Amino acid sequence: VGYSASGSLMLVTTAGDFEATIWRCNHQENRLMEQDSWSMDQRMNFGTKIPQCAAIGVTSDASCTLIALGFADNNVRILSKSASTDENDYNLSCTLSGHQNWVRSVDFVNIGTSRMLLASGGQDRHIRLWSIELEDDEGHSRSDHTSLNKLGVTKYAPKPRMMLGGRAYVAILESLLVGHEDWVMSVAWN
């Protein structure tokens, strides 16, 4: 459950039928519990890929709504929809790979004015923290100037790029948290 960039309350559900569904509330908060307050906004079928979990995020400038979906194929897919266009559907913006087993939980948080963090946890017992950062006019992100990059550690790491609300962003694996002895079932920011 979360709010879109346009301020609408929305719900994203995932199911074993290979689908994720986006629901939108069409009424004020005092009518949230009424069945006619909700309508199906979009149903997405992923073929043989089972979505396990979902999170809703909004870019800090409110130009774009993001949906992160964790899958049984060990990947996280980020879907986006710009607030400034009349486009109705969420479209795939990028795929984040790295988990070694099913992704069970995802969650977004905004950090400052040009950066979001996405946490993903899975059956591989790891939590990955992905930084989704605005690129500058020369195609550089904040992480290009870190000491790790100056040492060449992140030089060859994949950095999926995406256009969000007409601006270029890059997704970077920021941290790998290791310490659980069994599946990570939930991640949440506060």
PDB file of C-alpha atoms in Angstrom:
ATOM      1  CA  VAL A   1       0.000   0.000   0.000  1.00  0.00           C
ATOM      2  CA  GLY A   2       1.268   3.460  -0.830  1.00  0.00           C
ATOM      3  CA  TYR A   3       0.576   6.708  -2.615  1.00  0.00           C
ATOM      4  CA  SER A   4       1.314   7.370  -6.276  1.00  0.00           C
ATOM      5  CA  ALA A   5       3.116  10.490  -7.509  1.00  0.00           C
ATOM      6  CA  SER A   6      -0.314  12.002  -8.239  1.00  0.00           C
ATOM      7  CA  GLY A   7      -1.413  11.407  -4.633  1.00  0.00           C
ATOM      8  CA  SER A   8      -3.772   8.470  -5.224  1.00  0.00           C
ATOM      9  CA  LEU A   9      -3.829   5.661  -2.679  1.00  0.00           C
ATOM     10  CA  MET A  10      -2.844   2.401  -4.337  1.00  0.00           C
ATOM     11  CA  LEU A  11      -2.334  -1.263  -3.511  1.00  0.00           C
ATOM     12  CA  VAL A  12      -0.146  -3.761  -5.380  1.00  0.00           C
ATOM     13  CA  THR A  13      -0.837  -7.480  -5.000  1.00  0.00           C
ATOM     14  CA  THR A  14       1.155 -10.483  -6.241  1.00  0.00           C
ATOM     15  CA  ALA A  15      -0.124 -14.019  -6.737  1.00  0.00           C
ATOM     16  CA  GLY A  16       0.973 -17.511  -7.738  1.00  0.00           C
ATOM     17  CA  ASP A  17      -0.870 -17.087 -11.059  1.00  0.00           C
ATOM     18  CA  PHE A  18       2.207 -15.229 -12.411  1.00  0.00           C
ATOM     19  CA  GLU A  19       0.412 -11.878 -12.052  1.00  0.00           C
ATOM     20  CA  ALA A  20       0.770  -8.618 -10.198  1.00  0.00           C
ATOM     21  CA  THR A  21      -2.266  -6.354  -9.920  1.00  0.00           C
ATOM     22  CA  ILE A  22      -2.406  -2.632  -9.207  1.00  0.00           C
ATOM     23  CA  TRP A  23      -5.496  -1.365  -7.402  1.00  0.00           C
ATOM     24  CA  ARG A  24      -6.439   2.304  -7.023  1.00  0.00           C
ATOM     25  CA  CYS A  25      -8.676   3.917  -4.423  1.00  0.00           C
ATOM     26  CA  ASN A  26     -11.184   6.221  -6.076  1.00  0.00           C
ATOM     27  CA  HIS A  27     -12.614   7.846  -2.935  1.00  0.00           C
ATOM     28  CA  GLN A  28     -11.660   9.770   0.175  1.00  0.00           C
ATOM     29  CA  GLU A  29     -10.182   8.131   3.291  1.00  0.00           C
ATOM     30  CA  ASN A  30     -13.551   7.865   5.036  1.00  0.00           C
ATOM     31  CA  ARG A  31     -14.719   5.392   2.341  1.00  0.00           C
ATOM     32  CA  LEU A  32     -11.626   3.172   2.047  1.00  0.00           C
ATOM     33  CA  MET A  33     -13.402   0.075   3.342  1.00  0.00           C
ATOM     34  CA  GLU A  34     -16.197   0.168   0.779  1.00  0.00           C
ATOM     35  CA  GLN A  35     -15.776  -2.267  -2.089  1.00  0.00           C
ATOM     36  CA  ASP A  36     -16.782   0.256  -4.754  1.00  0.00           C
ATOM     37  CA  SER A  37     -13.979   2.570  -3.558  1.00  0.00           C
ATOM     38  CA  TRP A  38     -11.356   0.383  -5.235  1.00  0.00           C
ATOM     39  CA  SER A  39     -10.821  -0.412  -8.894  1.00  0.00           C
ATOM     40  CA  MET A  40      -8.304  -2.506 -10.770  1.00  0.00           C
ATOM     41  CA  ASP A  41      -5.840  -0.150 -12.449  1.00  0.00           C
ATOM     42  CA  GLN A  42      -3.609  -2.690 -14.215  1.00  0.00           C
ATOM     43  CA  ARG A  43      -3.064  -6.442 -14.288  1.00  0.00           C
ATOM     44  CA  MET A  44       0.338  -7.666 -15.439  1.00  0.00           C
ATOM     45  CA  ASN A  45       1.153 -11.251 -16.401  1.00  0.00           C
ATOM     46  CA  PHE A  46       4.815 -12.280 -16.224  1.00  0.00           C
ATOM     47  CA  GLY A  47       4.587 -15.588 -18.120  1.00  0.00           C
ATOM     48  CA  THR A  48       6.435 -18.220 -16.102  1.00  0.00           C
ATOM     49  CA  LYS A  49       7.953 -15.749 -13.609  1.00  0.00           C
ATOM     50  CA  ILE A  50       6.179 -15.638 -10.234  1.00  0.00           C
ATOM     51  CA  PRO A  51       6.130 -12.259  -8.452  1.00  0.00           C
ATOM     52  CA  GLN A  52       6.579 -12.813  -4.699  1.00  0.00           C
ATOM     53  CA  CYS A  53       6.374  -9.311  -3.207  1.00  0.00           C
ATOM     54  CA  ALA A  54       5.828  -5.653  -4.064  1.00  0.00           C
ATOM     55  CA  ALA A  55       6.687  -2.149  -2.853  1.00  0.00           C
ATOM     56  CA  ILE A  56       5.553   1.290  -3.990  1.00  0.00           C
ATOM     57  CA  GLY A  57       7.874   4.303  -4.139  1.00  0.00           C
ATOM     58  CA  VAL A  58       7.770   7.840  -5.511  1.00  0.00           C
ATOM     59  CA  THR A  59      10.790   9.796  -6.753  1.00  0.00           C
ATOM     60  CA  SER A  60      11.665  12.678  -4.425  1.00  0.00           C
ATOM     61  CA  ASP A  61      10.503  15.239  -7.003  1.00  0.00           C
ATOM     62  CA  ALA A  62       7.155  13.356  -7.347  1.00  0.00           C
ATOM     63  CA  SER A  63       7.683  12.994 -11.094  1.00  0.00           C
ATOM     64  CA  CYS A  64       7.356   9.212 -11.159  1.00  0.00           C
ATOM     65  CA  THR A  65       5.759   6.320  -9.267  1.00  0.00           C
ATOM     66  CA  LEU A  66       7.860   3.163  -8.947  1.00  0.00           C
ATOM     67  CA  ILE A  67       6.782  -0.377  -8.197  1.00  0.00           C
ATOM     68  CA  ALA A  68       9.450  -2.894  -7.191  1.00  0.00           C
ATOM     69  CA  LEU A  69       8.531  -6.556  -7.612  1.00  0.00           C
ATOM     70  CA  GLY A  70      10.610  -9.409  -6.188  1.00  0.00           C
ATOM     71  CA  PHE A  71      10.441 -12.643  -8.179  1.00  0.00           C
ATOM     72  CA  ALA A  72      11.002 -16.377  -7.782  1.00  0.00           C
ATOM     73  CA  ASP A  73      13.576 -16.100 -10.605  1.00  0.00           C
ATOM     74  CA  ASN A  74      15.933 -14.307  -8.138  1.00  0.00           C
ATOM     75  CA  ASN A  75      15.444 -10.845  -9.695  1.00  0.00           C
ATOM     76  CA  VAL A  76      13.858  -7.541  -8.717  1.00  0.00           C
ATOM     77  CA  ARG A  77      12.008  -5.696 -11.461  1.00  0.00           C
ATOM     78  CA  ILE A  78      11.275  -1.990 -11.230  1.00  0.00           C
ATOM     79  CA  LEU A  79       8.212  -0.710 -13.049  1.00  0.00           C
ATOM     80  CA  SER A  80       7.540   2.994 -13.475  1.00  0.00           C
ATOM     81  CA  LYS A  81       4.854   5.447 -14.503  1.00  0.00           C
ATOM     82  CA  SER A  82       5.461   9.156 -15.031  1.00  0.00           C
ATOM     83  CA  ALA A  83       3.106  11.587 -13.306  1.00  0.00           C
ATOM     84  CA  SER A  84       3.432  14.107 -16.153  1.00  0.00           C
ATOM     85  CA  THR A  85       2.088  11.923 -18.964  1.00  0.00           C
ATOM     86  CA  ASP A  86      -1.274  10.421 -19.772  1.00  0.00           C
ATOM     87  CA  GLU A  87       0.251   6.951 -19.965  1.00  0.00           C
ATOM     88  CA  ASN A  88      -1.991   4.507 -18.134  1.00  0.00           C
ATOM     89  CA  ASP A  89       0.262   1.502 -17.637  1.00  0.00           C
ATOM     90  CA  TYR A  90       3.339   0.854 -15.571  1.00  0.00           C
ATOM     91  CA  ASN A  91       6.261  -0.244 -17.730  1.00  0.00           C
ATOM     92  CA  LEU A  92       9.421  -2.185 -16.937  1.00  0.00           C
ATOM     93  CA  SER A  93      12.281   0.258 -16.251  1.00  0.00           C
ATOM     94  CA  CYS A  94      15.030  -2.145 -15.168  1.00  0.00           C
ATOM     95  CA  THR A  95      15.850  -5.550 -13.715  1.00  0.00           C
ATOM     96  CA  LEU A  96      18.155  -5.899 -10.712  1.00  0.00           C
ATOM     97  CA  SER A  97      19.973  -9.212 -10.457  1.00  0.00           C
ATOM     98  CA  GLY A  98      22.222 -10.629  -7.782  1.00  0.00           C
ATOM     99  CA  HIS A  99      20.078 -12.685  -5.416  1.00  0.00           C
ATOM    100  CA  GLN A 100      20.850 -16.401  -5.490  1.00  0.00           C
ATOM    101  CA  ASN A 101      17.317 -17.510  -4.597  1.00  0.00           C
ATOM    102  CA  TRP A 102      13.744 -16.189  -4.526  1.00  0.00           C
ATOM    103  CA  VAL A 103      13.300 -12.526  -3.584  1.00  0.00           C
ATOM    104  CA  ARG A 104      10.760 -12.458  -0.726  1.00  0.00           C
ATOM    105  CA  SER A 105      10.555  -8.784   0.284  1.00  0.00           C
ATOM    106  CA  VAL A 106      11.246  -5.298  -1.125  1.00  0.00           C
ATOM    107  CA  ASP A 107      10.841  -1.775   0.266  1.00  0.00           C
ATOM    108  CA  PHE A 108      11.700   1.802  -0.844  1.00  0.00           C
ATOM    109  CA  VAL A 109      12.832   4.876   1.101  1.00  0.00           C
ATOM    110  CA  ASN A 110      13.749   8.352  -0.212  1.00  0.00           C
ATOM    111  CA  ILE A 111      17.148   9.743   0.796  1.00  0.00           C
ATOM    112  CA  GLY A 112      17.563  13.434   0.022  1.00  0.00           C
ATOM    113  CA  THR A 113      16.455  15.046  -3.214  1.00  0.00           C
ATOM    114  CA  SER A 114      17.999  12.787  -5.847  1.00  0.00           C
ATOM    115  CA  ARG A 115      18.300   9.328  -4.323  1.00  0.00           C
ATOM    116  CA  MET A 116      16.179   6.385  -3.190  1.00  0.00           C
ATOM    117  CA  LEU A 117      17.197   3.167  -1.506  1.00  0.00           C
ATOM    118  CA  LEU A 118      15.531  -0.134  -2.287  1.00  0.00           C
ATOM    119  CA  ALA A 119      16.015  -3.002   0.152  1.00  0.00           C
ATOM    120  CA  SER A 120      15.492  -6.539  -1.161  1.00  0.00           C
ATOM    121  CA  GLY A 121      15.644  -9.685   0.945  1.00  0.00           C
ATOM    122  CA  GLY A 122      15.386 -13.277  -0.116  1.00  0.00           C
ATOM    123  CA  GLN A 123      15.779 -16.958   0.401  1.00  0.00           C
ATOM    124  CA  ASP A 124      19.524 -16.627  -0.178  1.00  0.00           C
ATOM    125  CA  ARG A 125      19.635 -15.223   3.416  1.00  0.00           C
ATOM    126  CA  HIS A 126      20.918 -11.841   2.179  1.00  0.00           C
ATOM    127  CA  ILE A 127      19.605  -8.295   2.067  1.00  0.00           C
ATOM    128  CA  ARG A 128      20.690  -6.128  -0.821  1.00  0.00           C
ATOM    129  CA  LEU A 129      20.523  -2.340  -0.608  1.00  0.00           C
ATOM    130  CA  TRP A 130      20.175  -0.762  -4.035  1.00  0.00           C
ATOM    131  CA  SER A 131      20.789   2.954  -4.534  1.00  0.00           C
ATOM    132  CA  ILE A 132      18.614   4.525  -7.235  1.00  0.00           C
ATOM    133  CA  GLU A 133      20.327   7.797  -8.066  1.00  0.00           C
ATOM    134  CA  LEU A 134      19.828  10.716 -10.392  1.00  0.00           C
ATOM    135  CA  GLU A 135      22.589  11.088 -12.971  1.00  0.00           C
ATOM    136  CA  ASP A 136      24.059  14.504 -13.693  1.00  0.00           C
ATOM    137  CA  ASP A 137      24.367  16.032 -17.176  1.00  0.00           C
ATOM    138  CA  GLU A 138      27.629  14.165 -17.817  1.00  0.00           C
ATOM    139  CA  GLY A 139      26.095  10.773 -16.906  1.00  0.00           C
ATOM    140  CA  HIS A 140      27.708  10.536 -13.453  1.00  0.00           C
ATOM    141  CA  SER A 141      25.960   9.559 -10.223  1.00  0.00           C
ATOM    142  CA  ARG A 142      26.891  10.227  -6.604  1.00  0.00           C
ATOM    143  CA  SER A 143      28.508   6.774  -6.397  1.00  0.00           C
ATOM    144  CA  ASP A 144      30.923   7.577  -9.231  1.00  0.00           C
ATOM    145  CA  HIS A 145      32.772   9.828  -6.787  1.00  0.00           C
ATOM    146  CA  THR A 146      33.045   7.390  -3.850  1.00  0.00           C
ATOM    147  CA  SER A 147      36.333   5.938  -2.625  1.00  0.00           C
ATOM    148  CA  LEU A 148      35.270   2.437  -3.753  1.00  0.00           C
ATOM    149  CA  ASN A 149      34.894   3.634  -7.320  1.00  0.00           C
ATOM    150  CA  LYS A 150      38.233   5.480  -7.199  1.00  0.00           C
ATOM    151  CA  LEU A 151      39.849   2.165  -6.227  1.00  0.00           C
ATOM    152  CA  GLY A 152      38.192   0.473  -9.200  1.00  0.00           C
ATOM    153  CA  VAL A 153      36.010  -1.784  -7.038  1.00  0.00           C
ATOM    154  CA  THR A 154      32.740  -0.728  -8.703  1.00  0.00           C
ATOM    155  CA  LYS A 155      34.174  -0.074 -12.171  1.00  0.00           C
ATOM    156  CA  TYR A 156      32.788  -3.240 -13.742  1.00  0.00           C
ATOM    157  CA  ALA A 157      29.656  -3.659 -11.624  1.00  0.00           C
ATOM    158  CA  PRO A 158      26.437  -3.513 -13.678  1.00  0.00           C
ATOM    159  CA  LYS A 159      24.534  -0.249 -13.293  1.00  0.00           C
ATOM    160  CA  PRO A 160      21.088  -0.556 -14.860  1.00  0.00           C
ATOM    161  CA  ARG A 161      19.913   2.795 -16.176  1.00  0.00           C
ATOM    162  CA  MET A 162      16.325   3.970 -16.379  1.00  0.00           C
ATOM    163  CA  MET A 163      14.373   7.043 -17.390  1.00  0.00           C
ATOM    164  CA  LEU A 164      12.030   8.185 -14.608  1.00  0.00           C
ATOM    165  CA  GLY A 165       9.862  11.228 -15.152  1.00  0.00           C
ATOM    166  CA  GLY A 166      12.076  12.341 -18.042  1.00  0.00           C
ATOM    167  CA  ARG A 167      15.274  12.172 -15.966  1.00  0.00           C
ATOM    168  CA  ALA A 168      18.075   9.591 -16.098  1.00  0.00           C
ATOM    169  CA  TYR A 169      18.615   7.415 -13.027  1.00  0.00           C
ATOM    170  CA  VAL A 170      21.025   4.571 -12.333  1.00  0.00           C
ATOM    171  CA  ALA A 171      20.585   1.599  -9.959  1.00  0.00           C
ATOM    172  CA  ILE A 172      23.677   0.566  -8.015  1.00  0.00           C
ATOM    173  CA  LEU A 173      24.186  -2.222  -5.491  1.00  0.00           C
ATOM    174  CA  GLU A 174      25.138  -0.154  -2.452  1.00  0.00           C
ATOM    175  CA  SER A 175      25.471  -2.850   0.237  1.00  0.00           C
ATOM    176  CA  LEU A 176      25.107  -6.559   0.834  1.00  0.00           C
ATOM    177  CA  LEU A 177      23.941  -7.395   4.353  1.00  0.00           C
ATOM    178  CA  VAL A 178      24.837 -10.915   5.490  1.00  0.00           C
ATOM    179  CA  GLY A 179      23.954 -12.377   8.878  1.00  0.00           C
ATOM    180  CA  HIS A 180      20.743 -14.369   8.717  1.00  0.00           C
ATOM    181  CA  GLU A 181      21.003 -18.140   8.972  1.00  0.00           C
ATOM    182  CA  ASP A 182      17.791 -18.747   7.052  1.00  0.00           C
ATOM    183  CA  TRP A 183      15.479 -17.073   4.535  1.00  0.00           C
ATOM    184  CA  VAL A 184      14.885 -13.331   4.834  1.00  0.00           C
ATOM    185  CA  MET A 185      11.109 -12.982   4.755  1.00  0.00           C
ATOM    186  CA  SER A 186      10.633  -9.242   5.283  1.00  0.00           C
ATOM    187  CA  VAL A 187      12.467  -5.915   4.961  1.00  0.00           C
ATOM    188  CA  ALA A 188      11.016  -2.537   5.936  1.00  0.00           C
ATOM    189  CA  TRP A 189      12.317   1.012   6.304  1.00  0.00           C
ATOM    190  CA  ASN A 190      11.199   3.390   9.037  1.00  0.00           C
TER     191      ASN A 190
END
